[in-house]
Amino acid sequence: MDILAELYKKFNVTPLTTPAWQIFRHLSAFWQHFALHKRTCDRTGKTIISVFDADCPFPVWHKDEWMANANPPTAEYDFSKPFFEQLWELFHKCPIAHNIGTNNENCEYTDDWWYSKNCYLSHSGFENEDTYYCFRILGLKDCQFCVFSFKSELCTDLINSTGCFSTTFALNCRQCRNSAFLFDCRNCADCLFCWNLRNKQYCIMNTQYTKEEYELERAKYNFSSRAHYDRARSTFYDILKTKVWWRATFEEQCENCLGDQIEKCKNCANCFMLELSEDCGNFLRGYHSRDCLNTLSSFESELCYFSSLAQDRCYEIRFCHDVVQCRYMEYSMHCFKCEYCFACSGLVGKKYCILNKEYTPEEWHRRVAELKAHMKKEKDTAGAVIYGQFFPGHFAVISYDESLAGFFWPLGVEQQKELGFRVKVRSEEPHDGYSSPSEIPNSAFDADESICKKNFWDETMKKPFRITPFDLQFARKNRVPLPNSYYIRRIKENFSLIFFNGTLRETTCALTGEKIMTAIPQAFDGRIVSKEAYEKQVI
């Protein structure tokens, strides 16, 4: 079965000829990541923490104000004007919520954050508690600097891992505990600097020890020391290039799937970072969704086409961005609990709207049919039909550099302008009076509470950061170093170990010589193997 062809037929749209990675890049340019800003709420004048900076072209309201008082302007459709020109005239006047997410407690410094409690400086998470400096996590508790990880506790620098406990710096691991610096280990405990192990305990560098021997060797490693931790990480990076076996693509408990980093999925083609989903194609970052095509970030949703951030039980969504608990929406942005809306922005709990104006159901269906017929005749400057295109890049609420696209596909300023994306307004932040990170003690056990009163400056990121009381407590409890940089820097370093650029490349299995497809960079050739060869190698 040609999954993509079947999906295009289901949505009754002409198949796109644009490469999937370009679709992902355009949609990802709309998804805010990797920054939080102190700014003013445009409704109340109060200071808020938002993912949208002061140069955002949309009015930004605190989400509580937006939910209670959303009443954006309306417009009548003018058939003599270009479609997207009319949308921009209206949309950039429509207030938007200062962040994305719902049902959180004490999570002010987060974004794209859902059903969580006591979390700080974290992005893109669901059902977490007491997590700091994390990105794209689910079901984590008492963790720091974890990315793309799930259902774990008391972990630091967990990367693409699940079901771990008291584990430090683990990549592609499952059900590991009381361990550090692991790669692709399953159900392992009390292990150090190990790779490709299964059901092992008391191992160092893949060498088996007795319990007594292991404890003697383990005592030589002091990961609470920043100097020791950094040396251990350097050693681990060398192991990743010279010793481990990399499985070409990761599909776990999948049926009829093609892609990478997908788990418990069925009938999915060219999908990446996807879980518990079915009948999807060209889909990046999804959870428990089905019948989604050319889509970015959707969870608990169905029938989403060419959209980004159709979240939390959405249904029948096309050409939309940031719609939550919505149904039957097209060409709409920043809407919550809406149904049957076309070309709308900033609505809460509305039905049967066009350009934010309400109609009777009968009138709405008639007018939408007229608009679609007109859009199918309208063409852009390149001669492409307007209906079926996603919003132009300047509709994005954030700059390209602060988007997910800016991480996966970095572009220079001129390239960003050529593609029509928002360019970051650069301003040098004054940093006189900040302390140097070199003043942070080598170990949390050498620090006292006074360190929490200092402001430090990350010269690489050109950003300030602080050590919080939680950081001090966490570092002592878990015997890890204190943070010594702006949090996004470490998140990006960890996330860069999950290889993705929107495509799979052809290489050769290091063990069998057969041709295989992978997302792993060429620098790792010689250690990349087919699924079958990999399964013979793991211990």
Coordinates of C-alpha atoms in Angstrom, one line a residue:
M1 CA 0.0 0.0 0.0
D2 CA 1.3 3.5 -0.9
I3 CA 0.5 5.2 2.3
L4 CA 1.2 8.7 1.1
A5 CA -1.0 8.2 -2.0
E6 CA -3.8 6.8 0.1
L7 CA -3.6 9.8 2.5
Y8 CA -3.7 12.3 -0.3
K9 CA -6.8 10.5 -1.7
K10 CA -8.4 10.6 1.7
F11 CA -7.9 14.3 2.0
N12 CA -8.9 14.8 -1.6
V13 CA -6.0 17.1 -2.4
T14 CA -3.4 17.1 -5.1
P15 CA -0.1 15.5 -3.9
L16 CA 2.6 18.1 -3.1
T17 CA 5.7 17.9 -5.1
T18 CA 7.7 19.9 -2.5
P19 CA 10.3 17.7 -0.7
A20 CA 9.2 16.6 2.7
W21 CA 12.1 18.3 4.4
Q22 CA 11.0 21.7 2.9
I23 CA 7.5 21.1 4.2
F24 CA 8.9 20.4 7.7
R25 CA 11.1 23.4 7.5
H26 CA 8.3 25.8 6.6
L27 CA 5.9 24.4 9.3
S28 CA 8.7 24.4 11.9
A29 CA 9.4 28.1 11.3
F30 CA 6.1 28.7 13.0
W31 CA 6.9 26.7 16.1
Q32 CA 8.4 28.8 18.8
H33 CA 11.2 27.2 20.7
F34 CA 14.4 27.8 22.6
A35 CA 13.6 31.2 24.0
L36 CA 11.6 33.0 26.7
H37 CA 11.3 36.7 27.0
K38 CA 10.3 39.2 29.6
R39 CA 7.8 41.6 28.0
T40 CA 4.6 43.5 28.6
C41 CA 1.1 42.1 28.3
D42 CA -0.5 44.2 25.6
R43 CA -3.8 44.1 27.4
T44 CA -2.9 44.8 31.0
G45 CA 0.5 46.4 30.8
K46 CA 1.8 43.9 33.3
T47 CA 5.2 42.2 32.9
I48 CA 4.8 38.6 31.7
I49 CA 7.2 35.8 30.6
S50 CA 6.4 34.8 27.0
V51 CA 8.0 32.9 24.2
F52 CA 7.1 35.9 22.0
D53 CA 9.5 38.8 22.2
A54 CA 8.7 42.5 22.2
D55 CA 9.0 42.7 18.4
C56 CA 6.3 40.2 17.8
P57 CA 3.9 41.7 15.2
F58 CA 0.8 40.3 17.0
P59 CA -0.7 41.8 20.2
V60 CA 0.3 39.4 23.0
W61 CA -1.9 38.9 26.0
H62 CA -1.4 36.8 29.1
K63 CA -3.3 33.6 28.3
D64 CA -5.7 34.0 31.2
E65 CA -6.7 37.4 29.8
W66 CA -7.0 36.0 26.3
M67 CA -9.1 33.1 27.4
A68 CA -11.5 35.3 29.3
N69 CA -11.7 38.3 27.0
A70 CA -10.7 37.2 23.5
N71 CA -12.8 39.4 21.1
P72 CA -10.6 39.9 18.0
P73 CA -11.6 42.2 15.1
T74 CA -13.6 40.9 12.2
A75 CA -13.5 41.5 8.5
E76 CA -15.6 41.0 5.3
Y77 CA -14.0 39.0 2.5
D78 CA -13.1 41.1 -0.5
F79 CA -12.9 39.1 -3.7
S80 CA -10.9 41.8 -5.4
K81 CA -7.9 41.4 -3.0
P82 CA -5.4 38.5 -2.6
F83 CA -6.4 36.0 0.0
F84 CA -3.2 36.1 2.2
E85 CA -3.1 39.9 2.0
Q86 CA -6.5 40.0 3.6
L87 CA -5.6 37.5 6.2
W88 CA -2.5 39.4 7.2
E89 CA -4.5 42.7 7.5
L90 CA -6.7 41.0 10.0
F91 CA -4.5 38.5 11.7
H92 CA -1.7 40.8 12.9
K93 CA -4.4 42.8 14.8
C94 CA -5.7 39.8 16.6
P95 CA -4.4 39.2 20.1
I96 CA -2.7 35.8 20.8
A97 CA -2.0 34.0 24.1
H98 CA 1.4 34.6 25.6
N99 CA 2.2 30.8 25.6
I100 CA 0.7 27.5 24.5
G101 CA -0.6 24.8 26.9
T102 CA -3.2 24.2 29.5
N103 CA -4.0 22.7 32.9
N104 CA -0.6 23.6 34.5
E105 CA 0.3 24.5 38.0
N106 CA 3.3 26.7 38.8
C107 CA 4.7 26.5 35.3
E108 CA 4.9 30.1 34.4
Y109 CA 8.3 29.8 32.8
T110 CA 7.4 27.2 30.2
D111 CA 5.8 27.0 26.7
D112 CA 3.9 24.3 24.8
W113 CA 3.4 22.8 28.3
W114 CA 0.5 20.6 29.2
Y115 CA -1.0 19.1 32.4
S116 CA 2.1 19.6 34.5
K117 CA 3.2 20.9 37.9
N118 CA 6.2 22.8 39.2
C119 CA 8.3 23.0 36.0
Y120 CA 10.7 25.8 35.0
L121 CA 12.4 26.9 31.8
S122 CA 11.1 24.0 29.8
H123 CA 9.4 23.6 26.4
S124 CA 7.1 21.1 24.8
G125 CA 6.0 18.7 27.5
F126 CA 3.1 16.7 28.8
E127 CA 2.3 15.5 32.3
N128 CA 5.6 16.4 34.0
E129 CA 6.4 17.4 37.6
D130 CA 9.4 19.2 39.1
T131 CA 11.4 19.3 35.8
Y132 CA 13.9 22.1 34.9
Y133 CA 15.5 22.9 31.6
C134 CA 13.8 20.2 29.6
F135 CA 12.5 19.9 26.0
R136 CA 10.0 17.6 24.4
I137 CA 9.3 15.3 27.4
L138 CA 6.4 13.3 28.7
G139 CA 5.8 11.9 32.2
L140 CA 9.1 13.0 33.7
K141 CA 9.6 13.8 37.4
D142 CA 12.4 15.5 39.2
C143 CA 14.7 15.8 36.1
Q144 CA 17.0 18.3 34.5
F145 CA 18.3 18.9 31.0
C146 CA 16.3 16.0 29.4
V147 CA 15.2 16.0 25.8
F148 CA 12.8 13.8 23.9
S149 CA 12.4 11.5 26.9
F150 CA 9.5 9.8 28.6
K151 CA 8.3 8.3 31.9
S152 CA 11.5 8.7 33.9
E153 CA 12.6 10.1 37.3
L154 CA 15.7 11.6 38.9
C155 CA 17.5 11.8 35.6
T156 CA 20.0 14.4 34.1
D157 CA 20.9 14.7 30.5
L158 CA 18.5 12.0 29.4
I159 CA 18.3 11.9 25.6
N160 CA 15.7 9.9 23.6
S161 CA 15.2 7.5 26.5
T162 CA 12.3 6.0 28.4
G163 CA 11.5 4.4 31.7
C164 CA 14.8 5.4 33.4
F165 CA 15.5 6.1 37.1
S166 CA 18.5 7.9 38.6
T167 CA 20.4 7.9 35.4
T168 CA 22.8 10.5 34.1
F169 CA 23.6 11.1 30.5
A170 CA 21.9 8.3 28.6
L171 CA 21.2 8.2 24.9
N172 CA 18.7 5.9 23.3
C173 CA 18.1 3.9 26.4
R174 CA 15.2 2.1 27.9
Q175 CA 14.4 1.0 31.5
C176 CA 17.9 1.7 32.9
R177 CA 18.6 2.8 36.5
N178 CA 21.5 3.9 38.8
S179 CA 23.8 4.3 35.8
A180 CA 25.7 7.0 33.8
F181 CA 26.9 7.5 30.3
L182 CA 25.0 4.8 28.5
F183 CA 24.1 4.3 24.8
D184 CA 21.4 2.0 23.6
C185 CA 21.1 0.0 26.7
R186 CA 17.9 -1.8 27.8
N187 CA 17.0 -2.9 31.3
C188 CA 20.4 -2.3 32.7
A189 CA 21.4 -1.2 36.2
D190 CA 24.6 0.0 37.8
C191 CA 26.5 0.5 34.6
L192 CA 29.0 3.1 33.4
F193 CA 30.2 4.0 29.9
C194 CA 28.3 1.1 28.3
W195 CA 26.7 0.6 24.9
N196 CA 24.3 -1.9 23.2
L197 CA 23.8 -3.9 26.4
R198 CA 20.7 -5.9 27.4
N199 CA 19.7 -7.0 30.9
K200 CA 23.1 -6.3 32.4
Q201 CA 24.3 -5.1 35.8
Y202 CA 27.6 -4.0 37.2
C203 CA 29.3 -3.3 33.9
I204 CA 31.9 -0.6 33.0
M205 CA 33.0 -0.1 29.4
N206 CA 30.9 -3.3 28.6
T207 CA 33.1 -5.3 30.9
Q208 CA 31.3 -7.4 33.6
Y209 CA 32.3 -6.9 37.2
T210 CA 31.1 -8.4 40.4
K211 CA 29.1 -6.1 42.7
E212 CA 32.0 -5.6 45.0
E213 CA 34.4 -4.9 42.1
Y214 CA 31.9 -2.5 40.5
E215 CA 31.4 -0.5 43.7
L216 CA 35.2 -0.1 44.1
E217 CA 35.5 1.1 40.5
R218 CA 32.4 3.3 40.6
A219 CA 33.8 5.1 43.7
K220 CA 36.6 6.5 41.4
Y221 CA 34.1 8.5 39.4
N222 CA 32.9 11.8 40.9
F223 CA 30.3 13.1 38.6
S224 CA 29.3 15.8 41.0
S225 CA 32.5 17.5 39.9
R226 CA 32.1 19.7 36.8
A227 CA 35.7 18.8 35.7
H228 CA 35.1 15.1 36.1
Y229 CA 31.7 15.3 34.4
D230 CA 33.0 17.2 31.4
R231 CA 35.9 14.7 30.9
A232 CA 33.3 11.8 31.2
R233 CA 31.2 13.4 28.5
S234 CA 34.2 13.8 26.2
T235 CA 35.0 10.1 26.7
F236 CA 31.4 9.2 26.0
Y237 CA 31.4 11.2 22.7
D238 CA 34.5 9.3 21.6
I239 CA 32.7 6.0 22.4
L240 CA 29.8 7.1 20.2
K241 CA 32.0 7.4 17.2
T242 CA 34.4 4.5 17.7
K243 CA 32.8 1.7 19.6
V244 CA 29.0 1.6 19.5
W245 CA 26.8 0.1 16.9
W246 CA 24.2 2.5 15.6
R247 CA 21.0 1.0 14.2
A248 CA 20.3 2.7 10.9
T249 CA 16.8 3.7 11.8
F250 CA 14.8 3.3 15.0
E251 CA 11.4 1.8 14.7
E252 CA 10.2 0.1 17.8
Q253 CA 7.1 -2.1 17.8
C254 CA 6.0 -0.7 14.4
E255 CA 4.1 -2.3 11.5
N256 CA 4.6 -1.1 7.9
C257 CA 6.4 2.1 8.8
L258 CA 9.2 4.1 7.2
G259 CA 11.1 6.8 9.0
D260 CA 13.1 7.3 12.2
Q261 CA 12.5 7.6 15.9
I262 CA 9.0 6.1 15.7
E263 CA 7.5 3.8 18.3
K264 CA 4.3 1.7 18.4
C265 CA 3.0 3.0 15.1
K266 CA 1.3 1.4 12.1
N267 CA 1.1 2.4 8.4
C268 CA 3.3 5.5 8.7
A269 CA 5.5 6.8 5.8
N270 CA 8.3 9.3 6.1
C271 CA 7.5 10.0 9.7
F272 CA 9.9 11.1 12.4
M273 CA 9.7 11.3 16.2
L274 CA 6.3 9.7 16.3
E275 CA 4.6 7.5 18.9
L276 CA 1.3 5.5 19.1
S277 CA 0.1 6.8 15.7
E278 CA -1.5 5.2 12.7
D279 CA -2.0 6.0 9.0
C280 CA 0.2 9.1 8.9
G281 CA 2.7 10.5 6.3
N282 CA 5.3 13.2 6.2
F283 CA 4.7 13.8 9.9
L284 CA 7.2 15.3 12.4
R285 CA 6.7 15.1 16.1
G286 CA 3.4 13.4 16.9
Y287 CA 1.8 11.4 19.7
H288 CA -1.4 9.3 19.6
S289 CA -2.7 10.7 16.3
R290 CA -4.0 9.2 13.1
D291 CA -4.6 10.1 9.5
C292 CA -2.2 13.1 9.6
L293 CA -0.3 14.2 6.5
N294 CA 2.3 16.9 6.0
T295 CA 1.9 17.8 9.6
L296 CA 4.1 19.1 12.5
S297 CA 3.4 18.4 16.1
S298 CA 0.0 16.9 16.8
F299 CA -1.1 14.9 19.7
E300 CA -4.4 13.1 20.4
S301 CA -5.7 14.4 17.0
E302 CA -7.0 13.0 13.8
L303 CA -7.3 14.1 10.1
C304 CA -4.8 16.9 10.2
Y305 CA -3.4 18.1 6.9
F306 CA -0.6 20.6 6.2
S307 CA -0.8 22.1 9.6
S308 CA 1.5 22.8 12.6
L309 CA 0.5 22.5 16.2
A310 CA -2.9 21.0 15.9
Q311 CA -3.0 19.9 19.5
D312 CA -5.0 18.1 22.1
R313 CA -8.0 16.4 20.5
C314 CA -8.2 18.3 17.2
Y315 CA -10.2 16.8 14.3
E316 CA -10.3 17.6 10.6
I317 CA -7.8 20.4 10.5
R318 CA -6.3 21.9 7.3
F319 CA -3.7 24.6 6.7
C320 CA -3.8 25.7 10.4
H321 CA -1.3 26.7 13.0
D322 CA -1.7 26.6 16.8
V323 CA -5.2 25.4 17.2
V324 CA -6.1 23.5 20.4
Q325 CA -9.2 21.3 20.9
C326 CA -10.6 22.5 17.6
R327 CA -12.7 20.8 14.9
Y328 CA -13.4 21.5 11.2
M329 CA -10.9 24.4 10.8
E330 CA -9.1 25.8 7.8
Y331 CA -6.6 28.6 7.4
S332 CA -6.9 29.6 11.0
M333 CA -4.3 30.4 13.7
H334 CA -4.3 30.7 17.5
C335 CA -7.8 29.4 18.2
F336 CA -9.0 27.4 21.2
K337 CA -12.1 25.2 21.4
C338 CA -13.5 26.4 18.1
E339 CA -15.4 24.6 15.3
Y340 CA -16.2 25.3 11.7
C341 CA -13.9 28.3 11.3
F342 CA -12.3 29.5 8.1
A343 CA -9.6 32.1 7.9
C344 CA -9.8 33.1 11.6
S345 CA -7.4 34.0 14.3
G346 CA -7.5 34.6 18.1
L347 CA -10.9 33.0 18.7
V348 CA -12.0 31.2 21.9
G349 CA -15.0 28.9 21.9
K350 CA -16.5 30.1 18.6
K351 CA -18.4 28.4 15.8
Y352 CA -19.2 29.1 12.2
C353 CA -16.8 32.1 11.7
I354 CA -15.1 33.5 8.6
L355 CA -12.5 36.2 9.2
N356 CA -13.7 36.1 12.8
K357 CA -17.2 37.0 11.9
E358 CA -20.0 34.6 12.9
Y359 CA -22.6 33.2 10.5
T360 CA -25.5 30.8 10.6
P361 CA -24.4 27.3 9.7
E362 CA -26.2 27.4 6.4
E363 CA -24.6 30.8 5.5
W364 CA -21.2 29.6 6.6
H365 CA -21.2 26.6 4.4
R366 CA -22.3 28.6 1.4
R367 CA -19.7 31.3 1.9
V368 CA -16.9 28.9 2.5
A369 CA -17.7 27.1 -0.7
E370 CA -17.5 30.4 -2.6
L371 CA -14.2 31.3 -1.0
K372 CA -12.6 28.0 -1.8
A373 CA -13.8 28.1 -5.4
H374 CA -12.3 31.6 -5.7
M375 CA -9.0 30.5 -4.0
K376 CA -8.7 27.7 -6.5
K377 CA -8.6 30.2 -9.3
E378 CA -6.3 32.7 -7.5
K379 CA -2.6 32.1 -8.2
D380 CA 0.6 33.5 -6.6
T381 CA 3.4 35.2 -8.4
A382 CA 5.0 31.9 -9.3
G383 CA 1.7 30.7 -10.9
A384 CA 0.8 28.2 -8.1
V385 CA -2.8 28.0 -6.9
I386 CA -3.4 29.6 -3.6
Y387 CA -5.8 27.1 -2.1
G388 CA -3.6 24.3 -0.7
Q389 CA -0.7 26.5 0.3
F390 CA 0.3 27.1 4.0
F391 CA 0.6 30.5 5.4
P392 CA 3.6 32.6 4.1
G393 CA 6.6 32.8 6.4
H394 CA 5.9 36.3 7.6
F395 CA 2.7 35.0 9.4
A396 CA 5.0 33.2 11.9
V397 CA 4.8 34.8 15.3
I398 CA 8.5 34.3 16.1
S399 CA 11.7 34.9 14.2
Y400 CA 13.2 32.1 12.3
D401 CA 16.2 31.8 14.6
E402 CA 13.9 31.1 17.6
S403 CA 11.9 28.5 15.8
L404 CA 12.4 24.7 15.6
A405 CA 13.4 25.3 11.9
G406 CA 16.2 27.5 13.0
F407 CA 17.7 24.6 15.0
F408 CA 17.3 21.9 12.3
W409 CA 17.9 24.1 9.2
P410 CA 19.9 27.2 10.3
L411 CA 19.9 30.0 7.7
G412 CA 21.7 33.2 7.3
V413 CA 19.8 36.5 7.5
E414 CA 19.7 37.0 3.8
Q415 CA 18.4 33.4 3.2
Q416 CA 15.7 34.0 5.8
K417 CA 14.6 37.2 4.1
E418 CA 14.6 35.5 0.7
L419 CA 12.2 32.8 2.0
G420 CA 10.0 35.4 3.6
F421 CA 10.6 34.5 7.3
R422 CA 10.8 36.9 10.2
V423 CA 14.4 37.9 11.0
K424 CA 15.5 38.3 14.6
V425 CA 16.0 41.9 15.7
R426 CA 19.5 41.9 17.1
S427 CA 20.3 43.8 20.2
E428 CA 23.4 43.6 22.4
E429 CA 22.2 42.9 26.0
P430 CA 24.3 44.8 28.5
H431 CA 26.1 42.4 30.8
D432 CA 28.1 44.6 33.1
G433 CA 27.9 43.4 36.7
Y434 CA 27.3 39.8 35.8
S435 CA 29.4 37.1 37.3
S436 CA 31.5 34.8 35.2
P437 CA 30.5 31.1 35.0
S438 CA 34.1 30.4 36.1
E439 CA 33.0 31.5 39.6
I440 CA 30.6 28.6 39.9
P441 CA 32.1 26.0 42.2
N442 CA 33.3 22.8 40.7
S443 CA 30.8 20.9 42.9
A444 CA 27.5 21.7 44.5
F445 CA 28.9 20.5 47.7
D446 CA 31.4 23.4 47.6
A447 CA 28.6 25.9 47.2
D448 CA 26.2 27.5 49.6
E449 CA 22.9 29.3 49.2
S450 CA 24.5 32.6 48.4
I451 CA 25.3 31.4 44.9
C452 CA 21.5 31.6 44.2
K453 CA 21.7 35.4 44.6
K454 CA 24.2 35.8 41.7
N455 CA 23.6 36.5 38.1
F456 CA 25.9 34.8 35.6
W457 CA 26.7 35.7 31.9
D458 CA 26.9 33.1 29.2
E459 CA 29.2 34.7 26.6
T460 CA 28.6 32.1 24.0
M461 CA 24.8 32.6 24.1
K462 CA 25.0 36.2 25.1
K463 CA 22.4 35.5 27.8
P464 CA 22.3 35.7 31.6
F465 CA 21.4 32.8 33.8
R466 CA 21.1 32.0 37.5
I467 CA 21.6 29.0 39.9
T468 CA 18.2 28.4 41.6
P469 CA 17.7 26.7 45.0
F470 CA 16.2 23.8 43.1
D471 CA 19.5 23.5 41.1
L472 CA 21.5 23.4 44.2
Q473 CA 19.3 20.8 45.9
F474 CA 19.0 18.7 42.7
A475 CA 22.8 18.7 42.1
R476 CA 23.5 17.5 45.6
K477 CA 20.8 14.9 45.6
N478 CA 21.8 13.4 42.3
R479 CA 25.5 14.1 42.6
V480 CA 25.7 16.0 39.3
P481 CA 27.4 19.4 38.6
L482 CA 25.6 22.7 38.9
P483 CA 24.4 24.3 35.6
N484 CA 27.2 26.6 34.2
S485 CA 25.5 28.0 31.0
Y486 CA 22.3 29.4 29.7
Y487 CA 19.9 26.5 29.7
I488 CA 19.1 26.5 26.0
R489 CA 22.7 25.9 25.1
R490 CA 22.8 22.6 26.9
I491 CA 19.4 21.6 25.6
K492 CA 20.5 22.2 22.0
E493 CA 23.7 20.2 22.7
N494 CA 21.7 17.3 23.9
F495 CA 19.1 17.5 21.2
S496 CA 21.7 17.6 18.5
L497 CA 22.4 13.9 19.3
I498 CA 19.0 13.0 17.9
F499 CA 19.8 13.1 14.3
F500 CA 17.3 14.6 11.9
N501 CA 17.2 16.9 8.9
G502 CA 13.9 15.8 7.3
T503 CA 15.4 13.1 5.0
L504 CA 17.0 9.7 5.1
R505 CA 20.3 9.2 3.2
E506 CA 21.7 6.0 1.7
T507 CA 24.8 4.4 3.2
T508 CA 26.4 1.0 3.6
C509 CA 25.9 -1.4 6.6
A510 CA 29.2 -1.5 8.4
L511 CA 28.8 -5.3 8.9
T512 CA 27.1 -6.7 5.8
G513 CA 27.9 -4.2 3.1
E514 CA 24.2 -3.9 2.1
K515 CA 22.7 -0.5 1.2
I516 CA 20.7 1.0 4.0
M517 CA 18.8 4.2 4.7
T518 CA 19.6 6.4 7.8
A519 CA 19.3 9.8 9.3
I520 CA 22.7 9.4 11.1
P521 CA 25.4 11.8 9.8
Q522 CA 28.2 10.5 7.5
A523 CA 30.7 11.0 10.3
F524 CA 29.4 7.8 11.9
D525 CA 29.7 5.7 8.8
G526 CA 31.6 2.5 9.8
R527 CA 29.5 2.1 12.9
I528 CA 26.0 2.2 11.3
V529 CA 24.3 -1.1 10.7
S530 CA 21.1 -2.6 9.3
K531 CA 18.3 -3.6 11.6
E532 CA 19.1 -7.3 11.1
A533 CA 22.9 -6.9 11.7
Y534 CA 22.2 -4.7 14.7
E535 CA 20.0 -7.3 16.4
K536 CA 22.8 -9.9 16.0
Q537 CA 25.3 -7.5 17.7
V538 CA 23.5 -6.3 20.8
I539 CA 24.5 -8.3 23.9

